[in-house]
Amino acid sequence: MTSVIERLRGDGPKFSIEFFPPRDTADEAVLWKAIRELEPYDPAYMSITYGAGGSSRDGTVRSIARVATETTLVPMAHLTAVNHSVAELRNVIGWYASVGVRNILALRGDPPGDVYGEWIPHPEGLTYAEELVQLVRELGDFCVGVSAYTYGHPRSADLESDTKYLVRKLRAGADFAIAQLFHDPEDFLRLRDRVAATGCDVPVLPGVMPLTTMRTLQTTIKLSGAPAPRKVLDRLEPLADDPKAFRAAGIDVTTELCEKLIAEGVPNLHFYTFNRSKATREVIARLGLVPARA
């Protein structure tokens, strides 16, 4: 199984895609429609998220196993420590290995029901993401990723301490990090520079969400933990009552953000798809990232 880090090597920028596990049969059909539509575009890798508290664990394992066995895509599975004992985590990691998945995004995870709530570790579990990185590393030849926060984790006192903890995760054995959402390419580039200034050369990749509706803009603001720049709001908010115009302008904003990141040498753009493919396909086409055979 090819690793994420292997796929990031080579000339030119690449992209990856993220999905969430289906809740029912109808969701599964939507997910697989998007997967099949994006497969010919040869993303560097694709990932499937892991629900809060392990709530979607079975769906994640089932879906990622199907990707590994039925597609040409390089799969990466998410794994969180929330509500899991070490024994349960070992079991999930073993399941991933058994279906041929060798790329894992190791996350501590958020407290169920309230991302800002008190973190209470499982009595037989883990407390920090770096411990999960170490566990995955101990159990096999995995390529391991971790999360990064462009504006700092909600629980971090400041960006300096946030960077310190991120670098600890990277040095615990992670091969790469994926940054949560942001609004301005300069915000992400400052995160990349903070990590590089510590002497850590592990790649940090940007997470990107195509802005197709007012709801996606609001989601980006919520998940990033920071307000959107006035220049973005001035372009998009006047179009709130015109869905077609909003979508067109939103795709422009997303494409311009990606163009600036590519110009700065960012090796991969990680797209959050919401289990739809059209907007992502439009953006990567504009960026010239579509392979000739697609």
Short mmCIF file of C-alpha atoms in Angstrom, two decimals:
data_model
loop_
_atom_site.label_atom_id
_atom_site.label_comp_id
_atom_site.label_asym_id
_atom_site.label_seq_id
_atom_site.Cartn_x
_atom_site.Cartn_y
_atom_site.Cartn_z
CA MET A 1 0.00 0.00 0.00
CA THR A 2 1.38 3.39 -1.04
CA SER A 3 1.88 5.90 1.78
CA VAL A 4 0.66 9.46 1.88
CA ILE A 5 4.20 10.78 2.22
CA GLU A 6 5.25 8.86 -0.89
CA ARG A 7 2.40 10.40 -2.82
CA LEU A 8 3.47 13.90 -1.76
CA ARG A 9 6.91 13.47 -3.29
CA GLY A 10 7.66 14.51 -6.84
CA ASP A 11 7.17 17.58 -8.96
CA GLY A 12 4.19 19.87 -8.87
CA PRO A 13 1.35 20.41 -6.40
CA LYS A 14 -1.17 17.69 -5.63
CA PHE A 15 -4.53 17.50 -3.93
CA SER A 16 -6.36 15.13 -1.59
CA ILE A 17 -9.99 14.68 -0.61
CA GLU A 18 -11.86 14.04 2.62
CA PHE A 19 -15.23 12.37 3.17
CA PHE A 20 -17.30 11.41 6.20
CA PRO A 21 -18.78 7.95 6.78
CA PRO A 22 -22.36 7.31 5.65
CA ARG A 23 -25.16 7.15 8.20
CA ASP A 24 -27.48 5.01 6.09
CA THR A 25 -27.91 3.41 2.68
CA ALA A 26 -28.87 6.68 1.01
CA ASP A 27 -25.78 8.42 2.42
CA GLU A 28 -23.63 5.53 1.23
CA ALA A 29 -24.89 5.97 -2.33
CA VAL A 30 -24.05 9.69 -2.20
CA LEU A 31 -20.59 8.97 -0.81
CA TRP A 32 -19.76 6.42 -3.47
CA LYS A 33 -21.02 8.63 -6.26
CA ALA A 34 -18.56 11.32 -5.12
CA ILE A 35 -15.73 8.81 -4.71
CA ARG A 36 -16.23 7.42 -8.20
CA GLU A 37 -16.47 10.90 -9.72
CA LEU A 38 -13.19 11.97 -8.10
CA GLU A 39 -11.26 8.72 -8.58
CA PRO A 40 -10.20 9.51 -12.20
CA TYR A 41 -8.65 12.76 -10.97
CA ASP A 42 -6.01 10.71 -9.11
CA PRO A 43 -5.88 12.53 -5.76
CA ALA A 44 -2.73 11.98 -3.73
CA TYR A 45 -4.89 10.26 -1.11
CA MET A 46 -8.42 10.23 0.25
CA SER A 47 -9.59 10.09 3.85
CA ILE A 48 -12.72 9.18 5.77
CA THR A 49 -13.40 10.81 9.11
CA TYR A 50 -14.10 9.16 12.45
CA GLY A 51 -17.18 10.27 14.38
CA ALA A 52 -17.04 11.89 17.80
CA GLY A 53 -16.56 9.30 20.50
CA GLY A 54 -16.10 6.59 17.90
CA SER A 55 -19.76 6.96 16.92
CA SER A 56 -19.07 6.21 13.27
CA ARG A 57 -16.23 3.76 13.78
CA ASP A 58 -17.91 0.85 12.01
CA GLY A 59 -18.93 3.02 9.08
CA THR A 60 -15.40 4.38 8.76
CA VAL A 61 -13.83 0.91 8.85
CA ARG A 62 -16.35 -0.48 6.36
CA SER A 63 -16.03 2.43 3.93
CA ILE A 64 -12.26 2.67 4.08
CA ALA A 65 -11.99 -1.11 3.56
CA ARG A 66 -14.11 -0.82 0.44
CA VAL A 67 -11.94 2.01 -0.87
CA ALA A 68 -8.82 -0.08 -0.26
CA THR A 69 -10.19 -3.13 -2.08
CA GLU A 70 -12.42 -1.70 -4.81
CA THR A 71 -10.72 1.51 -6.01
CA THR A 72 -7.36 2.79 -7.20
CA LEU A 73 -7.31 5.45 -4.47
CA VAL A 74 -4.77 5.65 -1.63
CA PRO A 75 -6.91 5.53 1.55
CA MET A 76 -6.19 7.24 4.87
CA ALA A 77 -8.37 6.44 7.87
CA HIS A 78 -9.02 8.79 10.76
CA LEU A 79 -8.71 7.53 14.33
CA THR A 80 -9.53 9.33 17.58
CA ALA A 81 -8.83 8.47 21.21
CA VAL A 82 -12.23 9.64 22.46
CA ASN A 83 -14.04 7.03 24.59
CA HIS A 84 -11.64 4.29 23.56
CA SER A 85 -9.40 2.14 25.72
CA VAL A 86 -5.94 1.30 24.44
CA ALA A 87 -7.18 -2.22 23.76
CA GLU A 88 -10.00 -0.88 21.58
CA LEU A 89 -7.59 1.39 19.74
CA ARG A 90 -5.29 -1.55 19.09
CA ASN A 91 -8.25 -3.45 17.68
CA VAL A 92 -9.23 -0.66 15.30
CA ILE A 93 -5.64 -0.20 14.14
CA GLY A 94 -5.47 -3.95 13.54
CA TRP A 95 -8.66 -3.80 11.47
CA TYR A 96 -7.19 -1.04 9.34
CA ALA A 97 -4.05 -3.07 8.74
CA SER A 98 -6.06 -6.19 7.90
CA VAL A 99 -7.91 -4.44 5.04
CA GLY A 100 -4.73 -2.92 3.65
CA VAL A 101 -4.95 0.59 5.09
CA ARG A 102 -1.50 1.86 6.04
CA ASN A 103 -2.21 5.57 6.41
CA ILE A 104 -3.82 6.86 9.61
CA LEU A 105 -4.66 10.38 10.79
CA ALA A 106 -4.16 10.16 14.57
CA LEU A 107 -6.37 12.59 16.50
CA ARG A 108 -7.07 13.03 20.16
CA GLY A 109 -10.58 14.09 19.21
CA ASP A 110 -13.07 16.51 20.74
CA PRO A 111 -15.24 15.90 23.81
CA PRO A 112 -18.55 14.40 22.61
CA GLY A 113 -21.30 16.97 22.27
CA ASP A 114 -19.16 20.04 22.94
CA VAL A 115 -15.82 20.65 21.25
CA TYR A 116 -15.04 23.22 23.95
CA GLY A 117 -16.10 20.95 26.80
CA GLU A 118 -13.85 19.36 29.38
CA TRP A 119 -11.63 16.62 28.01
CA ILE A 120 -12.02 13.46 30.08
CA PRO A 121 -9.81 10.59 28.91
CA HIS A 122 -11.03 7.02 28.95
CA PRO A 123 -9.77 5.41 32.20
CA GLU A 124 -7.85 2.87 30.16
CA GLY A 125 -7.19 5.15 27.22
CA LEU A 126 -4.89 7.93 26.07
CA THR A 127 -4.76 11.63 26.92
CA TYR A 128 -2.73 13.17 24.10
CA ALA A 129 -2.57 12.82 20.34
CA GLU A 130 1.16 12.23 20.51
CA GLU A 131 0.46 9.08 22.54
CA LEU A 132 -1.84 7.85 19.78
CA VAL A 133 0.85 8.58 17.19
CA GLN A 134 3.29 6.48 19.20
CA LEU A 135 0.76 3.65 19.56
CA VAL A 136 0.07 3.51 15.82
CA ARG A 137 3.80 3.52 15.13
CA GLU A 138 4.35 0.66 17.55
CA LEU A 139 1.74 -1.54 15.87
CA GLY A 140 2.98 -1.58 12.31
CA ASP A 141 4.48 0.11 9.31
CA PHE A 142 2.01 2.98 9.14
CA CYS A 143 2.27 6.45 7.66
CA VAL A 144 0.83 8.74 10.34
CA GLY A 145 -0.65 12.21 10.11
CA VAL A 146 -1.87 14.63 12.77
CA SER A 147 -4.03 17.75 12.86
CA ALA A 148 -2.82 21.34 13.07
CA TYR A 149 -4.72 24.53 13.86
CA THR A 150 -3.97 27.60 11.78
CA TYR A 151 -5.27 29.93 14.49
CA GLY A 152 -4.32 27.71 17.41
CA HIS A 153 -6.29 24.98 19.17
CA PRO A 154 -9.24 26.36 21.18
CA ARG A 155 -7.55 25.18 24.37
CA SER A 156 -4.13 26.66 23.59
CA ALA A 157 -3.10 29.73 25.56
CA ASP A 158 -1.33 31.29 22.57
CA LEU A 159 0.21 30.45 19.21
CA GLU A 160 3.63 29.82 20.74
CA SER A 161 2.37 27.07 23.04
CA ASP A 162 0.13 25.69 20.30
CA THR A 163 3.13 25.38 17.99
CA LYS A 164 5.09 23.64 20.74
CA TYR A 165 2.43 20.97 21.15
CA LEU A 166 2.07 20.53 17.39
CA VAL A 167 5.79 19.96 17.01
CA ARG A 168 5.67 17.44 19.88
CA LYS A 169 3.07 15.46 17.91
CA LEU A 170 5.18 15.63 14.79
CA ARG A 171 8.32 14.52 16.57
CA ALA A 172 6.44 11.66 18.23
CA GLY A 173 6.48 9.99 14.82
CA ALA A 174 4.05 11.82 12.53
CA ASP A 175 4.90 12.08 8.83
CA PHE A 176 2.71 15.10 8.07
CA ALA A 177 0.06 17.41 9.50
CA ILE A 178 -3.19 18.69 8.01
CA ALA A 179 -4.24 22.19 9.04
CA GLN A 180 -7.81 23.00 9.95
CA LEU A 181 -9.69 25.59 7.92
CA PHE A 182 -8.48 29.16 7.46
CA HIS A 183 -9.57 32.21 5.50
CA ASP A 184 -6.39 33.79 4.16
CA PRO A 185 -3.37 31.98 2.66
CA GLU A 186 -1.05 34.14 4.75
CA ASP A 187 -2.60 32.70 7.91
CA PHE A 188 -1.66 29.19 6.85
CA LEU A 189 1.80 30.23 5.68
CA ARG A 190 2.51 31.76 9.09
CA LEU A 191 1.64 28.41 10.67
CA ARG A 192 4.01 26.66 8.27
CA ASP A 193 6.73 29.16 9.12
CA ARG A 194 6.23 28.71 12.88
CA VAL A 195 6.76 24.98 12.54
CA ALA A 196 9.80 25.40 10.28
CA ALA A 197 11.33 27.89 12.74
CA THR A 198 11.53 25.09 15.34
CA GLY A 199 13.74 23.05 13.02
CA CYS A 200 10.94 20.58 12.24
CA ASP A 201 10.72 19.81 8.52
CA VAL A 202 7.60 17.62 8.55
CA PRO A 203 5.18 18.91 5.87
CA VAL A 204 2.11 20.83 7.00
CA LEU A 205 -0.77 20.68 4.50
CA PRO A 206 -3.67 23.13 4.20
CA GLY A 207 -7.30 22.10 4.60
CA VAL A 208 -9.58 23.81 2.06
CA MET A 209 -13.37 23.94 1.83
CA PRO A 210 -14.92 25.22 -1.41
CA LEU A 211 -17.27 28.09 -0.56
CA THR A 212 -20.46 27.22 -2.44
CA THR A 213 -23.17 28.50 -0.08
CA MET A 214 -23.58 30.89 2.82
CA ARG A 215 -23.75 27.80 5.02
CA THR A 216 -20.29 26.63 3.92
CA LEU A 217 -18.91 30.09 4.64
CA GLN A 218 -20.42 29.99 8.13
CA THR A 219 -19.08 26.47 8.63
CA THR A 220 -15.60 27.61 7.66
CA ILE A 221 -15.77 30.43 10.19
CA LYS A 222 -17.04 28.11 12.92
CA LEU A 223 -14.50 25.33 12.33
CA SER A 224 -11.56 27.69 11.95
CA GLY A 225 -12.31 29.44 15.23
CA ALA A 226 -11.57 32.81 13.67
CA PRO A 227 -13.63 35.49 11.90
CA ALA A 228 -13.41 35.72 8.13
CA PRO A 229 -11.50 38.71 6.71
CA ARG A 230 -13.61 41.70 5.74
CA LYS A 231 -12.39 41.39 2.12
CA VAL A 232 -13.95 37.91 1.88
CA LEU A 233 -17.19 38.95 3.56
CA ASP A 234 -17.50 42.02 1.34
CA ARG A 235 -17.35 39.78 -1.74
CA LEU A 236 -19.74 37.09 -0.54
CA GLU A 237 -22.26 38.50 1.94
CA PRO A 238 -24.01 40.78 -0.63
CA LEU A 239 -24.76 37.62 -2.64
CA ALA A 240 -26.44 35.74 0.22
CA ASP A 241 -29.84 35.87 -1.50
CA ASP A 242 -28.51 34.86 -4.92
CA PRO A 243 -27.31 31.23 -4.62
CA LYS A 244 -25.96 31.03 -8.17
CA ALA A 245 -23.95 34.25 -7.87
CA PHE A 246 -22.75 33.30 -4.38
CA ARG A 247 -21.51 29.94 -5.63
CA ALA A 248 -19.65 31.48 -8.56
CA ALA A 249 -17.95 34.07 -6.34
CA GLY A 250 -17.23 31.47 -3.67
CA ILE A 251 -15.47 29.20 -6.16
CA ASP A 252 -13.45 32.23 -7.29
CA VAL A 253 -12.42 32.98 -3.69
CA THR A 254 -11.45 29.34 -3.05
CA THR A 255 -9.48 29.09 -6.29
CA GLU A 256 -7.57 32.32 -5.57
CA LEU A 257 -6.67 31.05 -2.09
CA CYS A 258 -5.35 27.80 -3.58
CA GLU A 259 -3.39 29.63 -6.28
CA LYS A 260 -1.55 31.64 -3.65
CA LEU A 261 -0.73 28.52 -1.65
CA ILE A 262 0.62 26.75 -4.74
CA ALA A 263 2.72 29.81 -5.59
CA GLU A 264 4.28 29.51 -2.11
CA GLY A 265 5.32 25.91 -2.73
CA VAL A 266 2.62 24.14 -0.73
CA PRO A 267 2.84 20.48 -1.89
CA ASN A 268 -0.79 19.41 -1.40
CA LEU A 269 -4.26 20.89 -1.00
CA HIS A 270 -6.61 18.85 1.21
CA PHE A 271 -10.26 19.39 0.19
CA TYR A 272 -13.18 18.87 2.55
CA THR A 273 -15.90 17.64 0.18
CA PHE A 274 -19.04 17.13 2.32
CA ASN A 275 -19.37 13.93 0.26
CA ARG A 276 -19.97 15.90 -2.93
CA SER A 277 -17.52 16.19 -5.79
CA LYS A 278 -18.61 18.96 -8.15
CA ALA A 279 -17.09 21.99 -6.39
CA THR A 280 -13.79 20.22 -5.75
CA ARG A 281 -13.62 19.11 -9.37
CA GLU A 282 -14.23 22.67 -10.52
CA VAL A 283 -11.47 24.10 -8.34
CA ILE A 284 -8.83 21.50 -9.24
CA ALA A 285 -9.67 21.96 -12.92
CA ARG A 286 -9.09 25.70 -12.62
CA LEU A 287 -5.79 25.01 -10.86
CA GLY A 288 -4.62 22.69 -13.63
CA LEU A 289 -4.41 19.68 -11.33
CA VAL A 290 -6.51 17.35 -13.50
CA PRO A 291 -4.51 14.45 -14.98
CA ALA A 292 -4.67 13.99 -18.73
CA ARG A 293 -6.62 10.73 -18.49
CA ALA A 294 -9.44 12.15 -16.30
#
